[in-house]
Short mmCIF file of C-alpha atoms in Angstrom, two decimals:
data_model
loop_
_atom_site.label_atom_id
_atom_site.label_comp_id
_atom_site.label_asym_id
_atom_site.label_seq_id
_atom_site.Cartn_x
_atom_site.Cartn_y
_atom_site.Cartn_z
CA MET A 266 0.00 0.00 0.00
CA GLN A 267 2.84 2.41 0.82
CA SER A 268 4.40 1.71 -2.59
CA PHE A 269 1.17 2.58 -4.38
CA LEU A 270 0.82 5.71 -2.27
CA ALA A 271 4.38 6.74 -3.15
CA ILE A 272 3.67 6.21 -6.86
CA PHE A 273 0.48 8.24 -6.65
CA VAL A 274 1.96 11.15 -4.69
CA SER A 275 5.10 11.37 -6.84
CA SER A 276 3.15 11.22 -10.11
CA TYR A 277 0.72 13.85 -8.82
CA ILE A 278 3.51 16.23 -7.82
CA ILE A 279 5.47 15.77 -11.04
CA GLY A 280 2.30 16.00 -13.10
CA PHE A 281 1.17 19.13 -11.30
CA SER A 282 4.47 20.91 -11.85
CA GLY A 283 4.27 20.04 -15.53
CA ALA A 284 0.63 21.08 -15.84
CA MET A 285 1.38 24.54 -14.42
CA MET A 286 3.97 25.30 -17.11
CA PRO A 287 2.63 27.64 -19.83
CA GLY A 288 1.80 25.81 -23.04
CA THR A 289 -0.71 25.32 -25.81
CA LEU A 290 -3.22 23.55 -23.56
CA LEU A 291 -3.15 26.39 -21.04
CA ALA A 292 -3.68 29.00 -23.77
CA VAL A 293 -6.70 27.12 -25.12
CA THR A 294 -8.05 26.55 -21.60
CA ILE A 295 -8.06 30.29 -20.99
CA SER A 296 -9.68 30.96 -24.35
CA GLU A 297 -12.35 28.25 -24.01
CA SER A 298 -13.13 29.12 -20.39
CA SER A 299 -13.80 32.73 -21.28
CA ARG A 300 -16.42 31.52 -23.78
CA ARG A 301 -17.81 28.34 -22.26
CA GLY A 302 -17.34 28.82 -18.55
CA PRO A 303 -15.87 26.53 -15.84
CA SER A 304 -16.77 23.30 -17.67
CA ALA A 305 -14.14 23.96 -20.34
CA GLY A 306 -11.17 22.92 -18.18
CA PRO A 307 -12.44 19.44 -17.19
CA LEU A 308 -13.59 18.78 -20.77
CA LEU A 309 -10.19 19.76 -22.17
CA VAL A 310 -8.50 17.50 -19.63
CA LEU A 311 -10.85 14.66 -20.63
CA GLY A 312 -9.64 14.88 -24.23
CA HIS A 313 -6.04 15.22 -23.02
CA ALA A 314 -6.46 12.16 -20.77
CA MET A 315 -7.97 10.07 -23.58
CA LEU A 316 -4.93 10.74 -25.75
CA GLU A 317 -2.50 10.16 -22.88
CA LEU A 318 -4.12 6.81 -22.08
CA THR A 319 -3.66 5.80 -25.71
CA LEU A 320 -0.03 6.90 -25.61
CA VAL A 321 0.67 5.11 -22.32
CA THR A 322 -0.81 1.93 -23.80
CA ALA A 323 1.44 2.31 -26.85
CA LEU A 324 4.51 2.80 -24.64
CA ILE A 325 3.66 -0.30 -22.60
CA LEU A 326 3.37 -2.25 -25.85
CA GLY A 327 6.92 -1.24 -26.77
CA LEU A 328 6.46 1.67 -29.18
CA ALA A 329 8.76 4.07 -27.30
CA PRO A 330 11.58 3.82 -29.91
CA LEU A 331 9.22 5.11 -32.60
CA PHE A 332 8.43 8.24 -30.61
CA SER A 333 12.11 9.06 -30.13
CA ARG A 334 13.01 8.85 -33.84
CA ARG A 335 14.05 12.08 -35.49
CA ILE A 336 11.57 11.70 -38.34
CA PHE A 337 8.72 11.44 -35.83
CA PHE A 338 9.81 14.59 -34.02
CA LEU A 339 10.19 16.43 -37.33
CA THR A 340 6.75 15.38 -38.57
CA VAL A 341 4.97 16.32 -35.34
CA SER A 342 6.82 19.64 -35.11
CA LEU A 343 5.90 20.67 -38.65
CA ALA A 344 2.30 19.50 -38.39
CA GLY A 345 1.89 20.96 -34.91
CA GLY A 346 3.30 24.32 -35.91
CA ALA A 347 0.99 24.50 -38.93
CA VAL A 348 -2.12 23.61 -36.89
CA LEU A 349 -1.33 26.14 -34.18
CA LEU A 350 -0.79 28.89 -36.76
CA TRP A 351 -4.13 28.02 -38.35
CA MET A 352 -5.89 28.19 -34.98
CA ALA A 353 -4.20 31.50 -34.10
CA TYR A 354 -5.24 32.94 -37.48
CA GLY A 355 -8.85 32.00 -36.76
CA MET A 356 -8.70 33.65 -33.35
CA PHE A 357 -7.15 36.85 -34.74
CA ARG A 358 -9.70 36.98 -37.55
CA SER A 359 -12.59 36.71 -35.09
CA LEU A 360 -11.34 39.48 -32.75
CA PRO A 361 -13.22 42.46 -34.26
CA GLY A 362 -16.61 40.79 -33.86
CA LEU A 363 -16.07 39.10 -30.49
CA THR A 364 -18.59 40.04 -27.82
CA LEU A 365 -19.42 38.48 -24.48
CA ALA A 366 -23.10 38.68 -25.34
CA ALA A 367 -22.56 36.04 -28.03
CA ALA A 368 -19.91 34.00 -26.29
CA PRO A 369 -21.50 31.53 -23.88
CA ALA A 370 -21.38 27.76 -24.20
CA ARG A 371 -22.96 27.50 -27.63
CA GLU A 372 -20.38 29.58 -29.49
CA PRO A 373 -19.30 27.56 -32.54
CA GLY A 374 -15.87 25.99 -32.64
CA ASN A 375 -14.09 22.80 -31.69
CA HIS A 376 -15.57 20.90 -28.79
CA PRO A 377 -13.28 21.20 -25.74
CA VAL A 378 -12.71 17.42 -25.65
CA PHE A 379 -11.46 17.52 -29.23
CA SER A 380 -9.39 20.63 -28.48
CA GLY A 381 -7.81 18.80 -25.54
CA ILE A 382 -6.75 16.00 -27.88
CA LEU A 383 -5.57 18.37 -30.59
CA MET A 384 -3.53 20.60 -28.29
CA SER A 385 -1.70 17.54 -26.96
CA VAL A 386 -1.00 15.76 -30.23
CA VAL A 387 0.37 18.86 -31.98
CA ASN A 388 2.92 19.45 -29.19
CA PRO A 389 6.06 17.43 -30.02
CA TYR A 390 7.49 17.96 -26.54
CA TRP A 391 4.47 16.35 -24.94
CA ILE A 392 5.26 13.17 -26.92
CA ILE A 393 8.99 13.42 -26.18
CA TRP A 394 8.26 13.83 -22.45
CA TRP A 395 6.21 10.65 -22.43
CA ALA A 396 8.79 8.74 -24.47
CA THR A 397 11.53 9.67 -21.98
CA ILE A 398 10.48 10.85 -18.51
CA GLY A 399 7.01 9.34 -18.71
CA LEU A 400 8.37 6.01 -19.89
CA GLY A 401 10.75 5.95 -16.94
CA TYR A 402 7.81 6.38 -14.54
CA ILE A 403 5.86 3.68 -16.36
CA VAL A 404 8.76 1.23 -16.09
CA ASN A 405 9.07 1.94 -12.37
CA ALA A 406 5.32 1.65 -11.76
CA LYS A 407 5.09 -1.52 -13.83
CA ARG A 408 7.09 -3.37 -11.17
CA PHE A 409 3.78 -3.46 -9.31
CA GLY A 410 1.89 -4.70 -12.34
CA LEU A 411 -0.78 -2.90 -14.32
CA ALA A 412 -2.24 -1.67 -11.02
CA GLY A 413 0.94 0.32 -10.45
CA VAL A 414 0.68 1.88 -13.93
CA ALA A 415 -2.99 2.69 -13.26
CA VAL A 416 -2.09 4.42 -9.97
CA PHE A 417 0.64 6.42 -11.72
CA PHE A 418 -1.70 7.45 -14.53
CA THR A 419 -4.44 8.42 -12.09
CA GLY A 420 -2.12 10.67 -10.12
CA HIS A 421 -0.81 12.25 -13.30
CA ILE A 422 -4.27 13.00 -14.71
CA LEU A 423 -5.59 14.29 -11.39
CA ALA A 424 -2.78 16.84 -11.39
CA ASP A 425 -3.90 18.07 -14.81
CA LEU A 426 -7.53 18.08 -13.72
CA THR A 427 -6.78 20.03 -10.55
CA TRP A 428 -4.83 22.76 -12.29
CA TYR A 429 -6.89 23.24 -15.44
CA SER A 430 -10.17 23.07 -13.52
CA ALA A 431 -8.89 25.81 -11.21
CA VAL A 432 -7.85 27.97 -14.18
CA SER A 433 -11.15 27.32 -15.96
CA PHE A 434 -13.20 28.08 -12.84
CA GLY A 435 -11.36 31.32 -12.22
CA ILE A 436 -11.71 32.53 -15.82
CA GLY A 437 -15.26 31.24 -16.25
CA LYS A 438 -16.62 32.75 -13.04
CA GLY A 439 -14.75 35.96 -13.71
CA ARG A 440 -16.58 36.59 -16.96
CA ARG A 441 -19.02 38.89 -15.16
CA PHE A 442 -16.12 41.27 -14.53
CA PHE A 443 -15.10 41.32 -18.20
CA ASN A 444 -16.16 43.74 -20.87
CA ASP A 445 -15.80 43.19 -24.62
CA THR A 446 -12.44 44.97 -24.72
CA VAL A 447 -10.94 42.79 -21.99
CA TYR A 448 -12.42 39.72 -23.66
CA ARG A 449 -10.83 40.57 -27.01
CA ILE A 450 -7.48 41.31 -25.35
CA LEU A 451 -7.61 37.93 -23.57
CA ILE A 452 -8.34 36.05 -26.80
CA GLY A 453 -5.67 38.08 -28.60
CA VAL A 454 -3.08 37.16 -25.97
CA CYS A 455 -4.02 33.48 -26.29
CA ALA A 456 -3.68 33.73 -30.08
CA CYS A 457 -0.24 35.31 -29.66
CA ALA A 458 0.73 32.46 -27.33
CA LEU A 459 -0.25 29.93 -30.01
CA VAL A 460 1.83 31.83 -32.58
CA PHE A 461 4.79 31.74 -30.19
CA PHE A 462 4.55 28.00 -29.64
CA ALA A 463 3.99 27.37 -33.36
CA SER A 464 7.07 29.42 -34.21
CA TYR A 465 9.11 27.55 -31.64
CA PHE A 466 8.00 24.16 -32.94
CA LEU A 467 8.79 25.17 -36.53
CA TYR A 468 12.16 26.59 -35.44
CA ARG A 469 13.06 23.34 -33.72
CA ALA A 470 12.02 21.43 -36.84
CA ALA A 471 14.27 23.69 -38.93
CA CYS A 472 17.16 22.94 -36.57
CA VAL A 473 16.62 19.21 -36.99
CA LEU A 474 16.10 19.29 -40.77
CA PRO A 475 19.78 19.80 -41.82
CA PHE A 476 20.71 16.68 -39.84
CA PHE A 477 17.65 14.73 -40.98
CA ASN A 478 17.91 10.99 -41.45
CA VAL A 479 15.51 8.14 -40.85
CA ASN A 480 17.06 7.50 -37.43
#
């Protein structure tokens, strides 16, 4: 029991510190919460967790070498950068007409669960983290069987859920203090964040490209 508790606590702490780092998922959480309210965070984490469960399963089945190959990193970086730029463009284009009066839960756009999946899969460093640090935790937890892996995964996801739910609740409940100008600034900042991450992913891909080989 103490071993399972240690796995859970350590995975929660490590997961929480990772969740609090600024990234694409945080930017979209802020954007979605300002439109949809406090439910956006848990829904985004649900999509994120669905993808992470798939990835953990793949790692357990022995696919870690694939995720660490240079061609895989290059492909995800290029595709991720392109998707983030496309999303940022859509956000910038919508800024002039954004209004809180038309922005509750039924505003058109990607469903938060899908956005949670998309924001994870387009981030190459999320995959690299799981293929390195995450895999190390899985190997350690697997000494206690699949139950150990399940405890590790639960702690990790609960860290994400705790943080993004808190962010979503704070933004969603704070909508009553927003006006249209603040709302547009918030969405504009989130769009700029996506451009930053897209540029970084594309830059890293450009650094890898001159040394590209199938390994």
